[in-house]
Amino acid sequence: MKKYEEIHFVDSTKPVWNYSLFTEDDISNFQNGTHYSLYKLFGNKQMEVLGRKGTYFAVWAPNATKVFVKGNFNNWQNHTHQLFVRLDKSGIWEGFIPDVGKGEIYKYHIHGYQGLLLDKGDPFAHFWEQRPLTASITWGLDYNWLDFEWMENRGKHNALTSPYSVYEVHLASWMRPSKYDEETYNTYGQIAERLVPYVKEMGFTHVEFMPVMEHPFDGSWGYQGTGFFAPTSRFGNPQDFMWLVDCLHRAGIGVLLDWVPSHFPYDAHGLFMFDGTHTYEYADMRKGYHPDWNSYIFNYARGEVKSFLISSGRFWCDVFHADGLRVDAVSSMLRLDYSRSEGQWEPNEYGGNGNLEAIAFIKDLNETLYRDFPDIQTIAEEATDWPGISRPTFAEGLGFGMKWMMGWMHDTLDYFKMDPLFRPFMQNKFTFSMMYFYDENFMLPLSHDEVVHGKSPMIYKMPGDDWQKFANLRLLYTYMFTHPGAKLLFMGDEFAQTSEWNYKSELNWSLLQHASHGGMKHCVQKLNELYRSQPALYELQFKQEGFEWVDLEKRNEAVIVYKRKGLRPNDDLIIILNMTPVVRHDWQIDAWGKQVWEEIFNSDSKEFWGTGDVFNPAIEATLVDEETKHYKLRVHLPALAGIVLR
């Protein structure tokens, strides 16, 4: 806590009092890129000073000549409430304004470099006006959390040795009050009433929210943010979002947040050219401009920017009890030549294409988060072969807990899109993932990116007639949930949404009245149950000992067999995938050590809208070699289906 003795000067006759929360250590760490709780100092803070209630404001604008606060409280006059610049050349402007309380709308009026006049929102505000309005709102973060049990035990839920099944959600379009009105939203409270029991019913262990950080443009899906310390006001205030997280935690569901430290938009009220200069972004546009997204890249070499970003990441874990951050667009951060042709980028000091400052930032970010919150996970969305993404920094890695397995996603979808007639010739594409799986701690994503921009919904990626499409998709999900690694499924995929995702409308929930879609939903529900209940599917999901190919020789028939293994031999599972629409009776499988096996999952079950005609109520086992306990199992394989034996 800061002491009131740090007041430099108070003149109660003036509209702004010269008051500070910063110590010399705060300033030093801020400038050195080592201050990771700036949200406790910057922004607006409601408090009482010398018996007067009001709000303290602090903003970093190092090249400004004057900074004013304007808002409803002074009729939006530009020059009545001027902040004081610190004399330590930190570039921080601050001051206490008496009688300004919670809920005041405001902006900073900045006299910037070369006389440029700017009106900016507060980079550290916790609450903003709902778009298209762009001002910040004075607000506190008081909340009485009720998720004690979850927070005490979440290390077990978030561990790499526990089931980790993620439901990816875009809050605006998961469910709306009116499916025809893109301007109406459920509140955070209404979302909690609907989403929490649904996720619980489906058996997902975690939800991942596409960016909830404040953003001006709906069409950016949240990935072009202006409020790095504020949940979006589209659905309510910060305490309302805390309630949503609280409800999920009390239902035993973890919360991951998409977080975007890679770039930001050029909206006039945002971070771009904040004080008339390139304050937050690189000045050299070979590093500072993002050609893919028409946005600007943070200057990771600047200590103040690094402190800002790591404070933001830490803020969501500290204040909002996030169980982890999925860091977006890591590839673009690491590479100076990302989406740039020759001549559009400059090599680093060693002649390479790595952004050394971004690499250092990422390492410090992960070290800080795991130091302060050892029971969370950070997850990288990174699509290249950059080594050691999810390896500890002391082992020359970047320090993430997991990495999205983009190669698996693309190869798997390419395989399943194929007519089953040609699958026997493409088995290498299917099995290739295990060649590099142990390089990282991988999460298998079937994310929002795969069901937009003409890529078609999951169900229509599948070949064949209507029945075959559903059978193929159930088979794909069976493969996903029995493949090593954590899982992520985008909303709507669980019941075979028939249209591409549209952020302007809600999911087509009416599809669930059809047996085919209801069966798909039930299949995913049972796969989550299988994943959570079978230790062989999660205990060693990132270890070589947890997986073994059993049979890859039946290429012509496109039947693939592998084993998943837990810490106890009795927990071992055999997974058999029949990739063609041909029923195969009396199929022989080699098994060692155990004679008695039972079928515990069949994706062709009638309850999933399968045929239900081919199953294994009893599995015949013939002893081949007593010394090695080698058995031949005789099983029946339904068409386009996966079965799991224990």
Short mmCIF file of N, CA and C in Angstrom, two decimals, residues 230-294:
data_model
loop_
_atom_site.label_atom_id
_atom_site.label_comp_id
_atom_site.label_asym_id
_atom_site.label_seq_id
_atom_site.Cartn_x
_atom_site.Cartn_y
_atom_site.Cartn_z
N ALA A 230 -9.76 -4.14 -19.22
CA ALA A 230 -11.20 -3.99 -19.06
C ALA A 230 -11.96 -5.07 -19.82
N PRO A 231 -12.86 -5.81 -19.15
CA PRO A 231 -13.77 -6.67 -19.90
C PRO A 231 -14.77 -5.82 -20.66
N THR A 232 -15.20 -6.28 -21.81
CA THR A 232 -16.07 -5.47 -22.65
C THR A 232 -17.38 -5.15 -21.94
N SER A 233 -17.84 -3.92 -22.15
CA SER A 233 -19.09 -3.46 -21.54
C SER A 233 -20.31 -3.92 -22.33
N ARG A 234 -20.12 -4.65 -23.42
CA ARG A 234 -21.26 -5.14 -24.19
C ARG A 234 -22.22 -5.97 -23.33
N PHE A 235 -21.66 -6.65 -22.32
CA PHE A 235 -22.48 -7.58 -21.54
C PHE A 235 -22.63 -7.17 -20.08
N GLY A 236 -22.05 -6.02 -19.71
CA GLY A 236 -22.16 -5.59 -18.33
C GLY A 236 -20.87 -4.96 -17.83
N ASN A 237 -20.78 -4.81 -16.51
CA ASN A 237 -19.61 -4.17 -15.91
C ASN A 237 -18.60 -5.22 -15.43
N PRO A 238 -17.44 -4.81 -14.94
CA PRO A 238 -16.43 -5.79 -14.54
C PRO A 238 -16.91 -6.78 -13.49
N GLN A 239 -17.71 -6.34 -12.54
CA GLN A 239 -18.20 -7.26 -11.51
C GLN A 239 -19.14 -8.31 -12.12
N ASP A 240 -19.86 -7.93 -13.16
CA ASP A 240 -20.72 -8.89 -13.84
C ASP A 240 -19.89 -9.99 -14.50
N PHE A 241 -18.75 -9.60 -15.07
CA PHE A 241 -17.87 -10.61 -15.67
C PHE A 241 -17.26 -11.49 -14.58
N MET A 242 -16.89 -10.88 -13.46
CA MET A 242 -16.39 -11.67 -12.34
C MET A 242 -17.42 -12.72 -11.92
N TRP A 243 -18.69 -12.35 -11.92
CA TRP A 243 -19.76 -13.28 -11.54
C TRP A 243 -19.79 -14.47 -12.50
N LEU A 244 -19.63 -14.20 -13.79
CA LEU A 244 -19.61 -15.28 -14.78
C LEU A 244 -18.46 -16.25 -14.49
N VAL A 245 -17.27 -15.71 -14.26
CA VAL A 245 -16.12 -16.56 -13.93
C VAL A 245 -16.38 -17.32 -12.64
N ASP A 246 -16.91 -16.62 -11.66
CA ASP A 246 -17.22 -17.22 -10.36
C ASP A 246 -18.17 -18.41 -10.53
N CYS A 247 -19.23 -18.22 -11.31
CA CYS A 247 -20.22 -19.29 -11.52
C CYS A 247 -19.58 -20.50 -12.21
N LEU A 248 -18.73 -20.25 -13.20
CA LEU A 248 -18.06 -21.36 -13.87
C LEU A 248 -17.16 -22.12 -12.90
N HIS A 249 -16.41 -21.38 -12.10
CA HIS A 249 -15.52 -22.03 -11.13
C HIS A 249 -16.30 -22.86 -10.12
N ARG A 250 -17.40 -22.32 -9.65
CA ARG A 250 -18.17 -23.06 -8.65
C ARG A 250 -18.86 -24.29 -9.24
N ALA A 251 -18.94 -24.33 -10.57
CA ALA A 251 -19.45 -25.52 -11.26
C ALA A 251 -18.31 -26.47 -11.64
N GLY A 252 -17.08 -26.13 -11.23
CA GLY A 252 -15.94 -26.99 -11.53
C GLY A 252 -15.39 -26.84 -12.92
N ILE A 253 -15.59 -25.67 -13.53
CA ILE A 253 -15.17 -25.42 -14.91
C ILE A 253 -14.11 -24.32 -14.92
N GLY A 254 -12.97 -24.59 -15.54
CA GLY A 254 -11.91 -23.60 -15.64
C GLY A 254 -12.20 -22.57 -16.72
N VAL A 255 -11.53 -21.41 -16.62
CA VAL A 255 -11.76 -20.30 -17.55
C VAL A 255 -10.44 -19.86 -18.15
N LEU A 256 -10.33 -20.00 -19.48
CA LEU A 256 -9.18 -19.50 -20.23
C LEU A 256 -9.62 -18.27 -21.01
N LEU A 257 -8.71 -17.30 -21.14
CA LEU A 257 -9.02 -16.07 -21.86
C LEU A 257 -8.06 -15.91 -23.02
N ASP A 258 -8.61 -15.64 -24.22
CA ASP A 258 -7.76 -15.23 -25.34
C ASP A 258 -7.19 -13.85 -25.02
N TRP A 259 -5.91 -13.70 -25.27
CA TRP A 259 -5.22 -12.45 -24.93
C TRP A 259 -4.31 -12.09 -26.09
N VAL A 260 -4.28 -10.81 -26.46
CA VAL A 260 -3.62 -10.40 -27.71
C VAL A 260 -2.54 -9.34 -27.43
N PRO A 261 -1.33 -9.77 -27.09
CA PRO A 261 -0.23 -8.82 -26.89
C PRO A 261 0.59 -8.59 -28.16
N SER A 262 0.05 -9.02 -29.30
CA SER A 262 0.81 -8.97 -30.54
C SER A 262 0.58 -7.69 -31.34
N HIS A 263 -0.61 -7.09 -31.20
CA HIS A 263 -0.91 -5.91 -32.02
C HIS A 263 -2.15 -5.21 -31.47
N PHE A 264 -2.41 -4.00 -31.99
CA PHE A 264 -3.58 -3.23 -31.57
C PHE A 264 -4.02 -2.34 -32.73
N PRO A 265 -5.29 -1.90 -32.76
CA PRO A 265 -5.80 -1.14 -33.90
C PRO A 265 -5.41 0.33 -33.85
N TYR A 266 -5.73 1.02 -34.92
CA TYR A 266 -5.36 2.44 -35.02
C TYR A 266 -6.50 3.38 -34.66
N ASP A 267 -7.54 2.88 -33.99
CA ASP A 267 -8.66 3.75 -33.60
C ASP A 267 -8.15 4.98 -32.85
N ALA A 268 -8.78 6.12 -33.12
CA ALA A 268 -8.28 7.40 -32.61
C ALA A 268 -8.24 7.46 -31.10
N HIS A 269 -9.13 6.73 -30.43
CA HIS A 269 -9.19 6.81 -28.96
C HIS A 269 -8.27 5.80 -28.29
N GLY A 270 -7.58 4.98 -29.09
CA GLY A 270 -6.79 3.89 -28.55
C GLY A 270 -5.32 4.21 -28.36
N LEU A 271 -4.49 3.16 -28.42
CA LEU A 271 -3.08 3.30 -28.08
C LEU A 271 -2.24 3.91 -29.19
N PHE A 272 -2.69 3.84 -30.41
CA PHE A 272 -1.87 4.28 -31.54
C PHE A 272 -1.55 5.77 -31.45
N MET A 273 -0.25 6.09 -31.62
CA MET A 273 0.22 7.48 -31.55
C MET A 273 -0.36 8.17 -30.31
N PHE A 274 -0.19 7.57 -29.17
CA PHE A 274 -0.94 7.97 -27.98
C PHE A 274 -0.67 9.41 -27.57
N ASP A 275 0.57 9.83 -27.65
CA ASP A 275 0.87 11.23 -27.29
C ASP A 275 1.40 12.00 -28.49
N GLY A 276 0.98 11.58 -29.67
CA GLY A 276 1.45 12.22 -30.89
C GLY A 276 2.70 11.58 -31.45
N THR A 277 3.23 10.59 -30.73
CA THR A 277 4.40 9.84 -31.20
C THR A 277 4.08 8.35 -31.08
N HIS A 278 5.00 7.54 -31.59
CA HIS A 278 4.84 6.08 -31.49
C HIS A 278 5.18 5.66 -30.06
N THR A 279 4.23 5.79 -29.18
CA THR A 279 4.44 5.56 -27.75
C THR A 279 4.46 4.07 -27.43
N TYR A 280 3.43 3.36 -27.88
CA TYR A 280 3.31 1.93 -27.58
C TYR A 280 3.83 1.05 -28.72
N GLU A 281 3.88 1.58 -29.94
CA GLU A 281 4.28 0.77 -31.10
C GLU A 281 5.70 1.13 -31.53
N TYR A 282 6.32 0.20 -32.26
CA TYR A 282 7.62 0.50 -32.87
C TYR A 282 7.48 1.70 -33.82
N ALA A 283 8.47 2.57 -33.82
CA ALA A 283 8.47 3.71 -34.74
C ALA A 283 8.83 3.28 -36.16
N ASP A 284 9.67 2.25 -36.27
CA ASP A 284 10.06 1.71 -37.57
C ASP A 284 8.94 0.79 -38.05
N MET A 285 8.24 1.19 -39.10
CA MET A 285 7.07 0.42 -39.55
C MET A 285 7.44 -0.94 -40.15
N ARG A 286 8.73 -1.19 -40.36
CA ARG A 286 9.13 -2.55 -40.75
C ARG A 286 8.92 -3.52 -39.59
N LYS A 287 8.88 -2.96 -38.38
CA LYS A 287 8.59 -3.77 -37.20
C LYS A 287 7.26 -3.39 -36.56
N GLY A 288 6.81 -2.16 -36.81
CA GLY A 288 5.69 -1.61 -36.07
C GLY A 288 4.33 -1.74 -36.72
N TYR A 289 4.29 -2.11 -38.01
CA TYR A 289 3.01 -2.21 -38.70
C TYR A 289 2.73 -3.65 -39.09
N HIS A 290 1.48 -4.08 -38.90
CA HIS A 290 1.10 -5.45 -39.20
C HIS A 290 0.31 -5.47 -40.51
N PRO A 291 0.92 -5.94 -41.61
CA PRO A 291 0.23 -5.88 -42.91
C PRO A 291 -1.00 -6.78 -42.99
N ASP A 292 -1.02 -7.87 -42.25
CA ASP A 292 -2.16 -8.79 -42.32
C ASP A 292 -3.43 -8.19 -41.72
N TRP A 293 -3.27 -7.47 -40.62
CA TRP A 293 -4.42 -7.03 -39.85
C TRP A 293 -4.57 -5.51 -39.81
N ASN A 294 -3.75 -4.80 -40.59
CA ASN A 294 -3.83 -3.34 -40.65
C ASN A 294 -3.80 -2.75 -39.24
#
